[in-house]
PDB file of C-alpha atoms in Angstrom:
ATOM      1  CA  THR S 201     -14.638   5.343  23.307  1.00  0.00           C
ATOM      2  CA  GLU S 202     -12.853   7.642  25.734  1.00  0.00           C
ATOM      3  CA  TYR S 203     -14.508  10.663  24.063  1.00  0.00           C
ATOM      4  CA  ARG S 204     -13.106   9.872  20.628  1.00  0.00           C
ATOM      5  CA  LEU S 205     -14.257   8.050  17.543  1.00  0.00           C
ATOM      6  CA  ARG S 206     -12.400   4.824  16.857  1.00  0.00           C
ATOM      7  CA  GLN S 207     -12.630   2.302  14.043  1.00  0.00           C
ATOM      8  CA  ILE S 208     -12.318  -1.381  14.833  1.00  0.00           C
ATOM      9  CA  GLU S 209     -11.865  -3.995  12.122  1.00  0.00           C
ATOM     10  CA  LEU S 210     -14.700  -6.522  12.252  1.00  0.00           C
ATOM     11  CA  ASP S 211     -12.259  -9.419  11.831  1.00  0.00           C
ATOM     12  CA  LYS S 212     -10.439  -8.421  15.016  1.00  0.00           C
ATOM     13  CA  ILE S 213     -13.536  -8.405  17.230  1.00  0.00           C
ATOM     14  CA  LEU S 214     -13.623 -11.546  19.406  1.00  0.00           C
ATOM     15  CA  TYR S 215     -16.879 -10.874  21.216  1.00  0.00           C
ATOM     16  CA  ILE S 216     -19.041  -8.096  22.594  1.00  0.00           C
ATOM     17  CA  GLU S 217     -20.467  -7.895  26.091  1.00  0.00           C
ATOM     18  CA  GLY S 218     -23.519  -5.778  26.854  1.00  0.00           C
ATOM     19  CA  LEU S 219     -23.697  -3.719  30.049  1.00  0.00           C
ATOM     20  CA  LYS S 220     -27.014  -1.800  30.094  1.00  0.00           C
ATOM     21  CA  ASP S 221     -26.317   1.305  27.960  1.00  0.00           C
ATOM     22  CA  TYR S 222     -22.686   0.397  27.265  1.00  0.00           C
ATOM     23  CA  VAL S 223     -20.880  -2.394  25.466  1.00  0.00           C
ATOM     24  CA  LYS S 224     -17.422  -3.838  25.963  1.00  0.00           C
ATOM     25  CA  ILE S 225     -15.841  -4.836  22.670  1.00  0.00           C
ATOM     26  CA  TYR S 226     -13.105  -7.420  23.126  1.00  0.00           C
ATOM     27  CA  VAL S 227     -10.548  -7.007  20.358  1.00  0.00           C
ATOM     28  CA  GLU S 228      -7.798  -9.400  19.293  1.00  0.00           C
ATOM     29  CA  ASP S 229      -4.322  -8.415  20.554  1.00  0.00           C
ATOM     30  CA  GLU S 230      -5.623  -5.677  22.863  1.00  0.00           C
ATOM     31  CA  PRO S 231      -5.161  -6.022  26.625  1.00  0.00           C
ATOM     32  CA  ARG S 232      -8.364  -4.182  27.562  1.00  0.00           C
ATOM     33  CA  PRO S 233     -11.796  -4.141  25.961  1.00  0.00           C
ATOM     34  CA  VAL S 234     -13.064  -1.019  24.219  1.00  0.00           C
ATOM     35  CA  LEU S 235     -15.932   0.552  26.163  1.00  0.00           C
ATOM     36  CA  SER S 236     -18.563   2.318  24.083  1.00  0.00           C
ATOM     37  CA  LEU S 237     -21.890   4.007  24.736  1.00  0.00           C
ATOM     38  CA  ALA S 238     -24.257   1.788  22.742  1.00  0.00           C
ATOM     39  CA  SER S 239     -26.808  -0.910  23.430  1.00  0.00           C
ATOM     40  CA  LEU S 240     -26.128  -4.522  22.545  1.00  0.00           C
ATOM     41  CA  LYS S 241     -29.359  -4.611  20.540  1.00  0.00           C
ATOM     42  CA  SER S 242     -28.369  -1.618  18.363  1.00  0.00           C
ATOM     43  CA  LEU S 243     -24.930  -3.112  17.754  1.00  0.00           C
ATOM     44  CA  GLU S 244     -26.456  -6.482  16.886  1.00  0.00           C
ATOM     45  CA  GLU S 245     -28.595  -4.796  14.227  1.00  0.00           C
ATOM     46  CA  GLN S 246     -25.545  -3.081  12.688  1.00  0.00           C
ATOM     47  CA  LEU S 247     -23.222  -6.109  12.596  1.00  0.00           C
ATOM     48  CA  PRO S 248     -23.326  -8.531   9.642  1.00  0.00           C
ATOM     49  CA  ALA S 249     -25.539 -11.471  10.711  1.00  0.00           C
ATOM     50  CA  GLU S 250     -23.452 -13.995   8.770  1.00  0.00           C
ATOM     51  CA  ARG S 251     -20.385 -13.164  10.899  1.00  0.00           C
ATOM     52  CA  PHE S 252     -21.777 -12.293  14.328  1.00  0.00           C
ATOM     53  CA  VAL S 253     -24.381 -14.138  16.374  1.00  0.00           C
ATOM     54  CA  ARG S 254     -26.025 -13.481  19.705  1.00  0.00           C
ATOM     55  CA  VAL S 255     -25.369 -16.360  22.107  1.00  0.00           C
ATOM     56  CA  HIS S 256     -26.651 -14.848  25.355  1.00  0.00           C
ATOM     57  CA  ARG S 257     -28.705 -11.838  26.368  1.00  0.00           C
ATOM     58  CA  SER S 258     -25.409 -10.096  27.177  1.00  0.00           C
ATOM     59  CA  TYR S 259     -23.046 -11.506  24.509  1.00  0.00           C
ATOM     60  CA  ILE S 260     -22.456 -11.485  20.757  1.00  0.00           C
ATOM     61  CA  VAL S 261     -19.597 -13.556  19.303  1.00  0.00           C
ATOM     62  CA  ASN S 262     -17.629 -13.324  16.084  1.00  0.00           C
ATOM     63  CA  LEU S 263     -18.125 -16.739  14.455  1.00  0.00           C
ATOM     64  CA  ALA S 264     -14.635 -16.591  12.932  1.00  0.00           C
ATOM     65  CA  HIS S 265     -13.195 -16.857  16.460  1.00  0.00           C
ATOM     66  CA  VAL S 266     -15.433 -19.657  17.773  1.00  0.00           C
ATOM     67  CA  SER S 267     -13.510 -22.876  18.368  1.00  0.00           C
ATOM     68  CA  GLY S 268     -16.333 -24.893  19.926  1.00  0.00           C
ATOM     69  CA  TYR S 269     -19.226 -25.065  22.351  1.00  0.00           C
ATOM     70  CA  ALA S 270     -20.221 -27.346  25.202  1.00  0.00           C
ATOM     71  CA  ARG S 271     -22.074 -27.273  28.504  1.00  0.00           C
ATOM     72  CA  GLY S 272     -23.521 -23.821  28.098  1.00  0.00           C
ATOM     73  CA  ARG S 273     -20.302 -22.170  26.935  1.00  0.00           C
ATOM     74  CA  VAL S 274     -18.995 -20.903  23.612  1.00  0.00           C
ATOM     75  CA  TYR S 275     -15.223 -21.305  23.412  1.00  0.00           C
ATOM     76  CA  LEU S 276     -13.100 -18.810  21.499  1.00  0.00           C
ATOM     77  CA  ASP S 277      -9.806 -19.463  19.750  1.00  0.00           C
ATOM     78  CA  ASN S 278      -7.930 -17.281  22.273  1.00  0.00           C
ATOM     79  CA  GLY S 279      -8.853 -19.659  25.125  1.00  0.00           C
ATOM     80  CA  GLU S 280     -11.646 -17.531  26.593  1.00  0.00           C
ATOM     81  CA  TYR S 281     -15.306 -18.476  26.683  1.00  0.00           C
ATOM     82  CA  VAL S 282     -18.660 -16.763  26.999  1.00  0.00           C
ATOM     83  CA  PRO S 283     -21.919 -18.217  28.293  1.00  0.00           C
ATOM     84  CA  LEU S 284     -24.367 -19.783  25.865  1.00  0.00           C
ATOM     85  CA  GLY S 285     -27.823 -18.749  27.014  1.00  0.00           C
ATOM     86  CA  GLU S 286     -30.615 -21.297  27.101  1.00  0.00           C
ATOM     87  CA  ASN S 287     -32.827 -19.117  24.905  1.00  0.00           C
ATOM     88  CA  TYR S 288     -30.089 -18.880  22.246  1.00  0.00           C
ATOM     89  CA  ARG S 289     -28.706 -22.447  22.414  1.00  0.00           C
ATOM     90  CA  ASP S 290     -30.890 -24.132  19.780  1.00  0.00           C
ATOM     91  CA  ALA S 291     -30.599 -21.275  17.293  1.00  0.00           C
ATOM     92  CA  PHE S 292     -26.801 -21.197  17.748  1.00  0.00           C
ATOM     93  CA  ARG S 293     -26.506 -24.959  17.278  1.00  0.00           C
ATOM     94  CA  GLU S 294     -28.671 -24.862  14.141  1.00  0.00           C
ATOM     95  CA  TYR S 295     -26.664 -21.959  12.759  1.00  0.00           C
ATOM     96  CA  ILE S 296     -23.362 -23.801  13.281  1.00  0.00           C
ATOM     97  CA  GLU S 297     -24.698 -27.026  11.760  1.00  0.00           C
ATOM     98  CA  ARG S 298     -26.141 -25.176   8.765  1.00  0.00           C
ATOM     99  CA  ARG S 299     -22.878 -23.350   8.078  1.00  0.00           C
ATOM    100  CA  HIS S 300     -20.577 -26.289   8.843  1.00  0.00           C
ATOM    101  CA  PRO S 301     -22.514 -29.549   8.382  1.00  0.00           C
ATOM    102  CA  ALA S 302     -19.458 -31.744   8.960  1.00  0.00           C
ATOM    103  CA  ALA S 303     -18.042 -29.636  11.793  1.00  0.00           C
ATOM    104  CA  GLN S 304     -17.793 -31.172  15.213  1.00  0.00           C
ATOM    105  CA  ILE S 305     -17.415 -27.954  17.168  1.00  0.00           C
TER     106      ILE S 305
END
């Protein structure tokens, strides 16, 4: 980002937004997202699947920061939300129920 290499702790990533050849990485306690030259697909392949899940063609969320979902939205613990795409809805719901069978999120 900004012509320099930067490490970001996986735990601090809230969600990632894809913008063609770039991604915006929204990080906990940072006022602005980190912009990086990468595709969402390549980032999705590098991130641990048990911690990050694609919820929309343009969004990946960190499951540790998900507080719930409803009406086509995934709510994050910081009060923000990202859209839950129709093509990803069933897989996301199954994933949540498999990981947290008693959870009502």
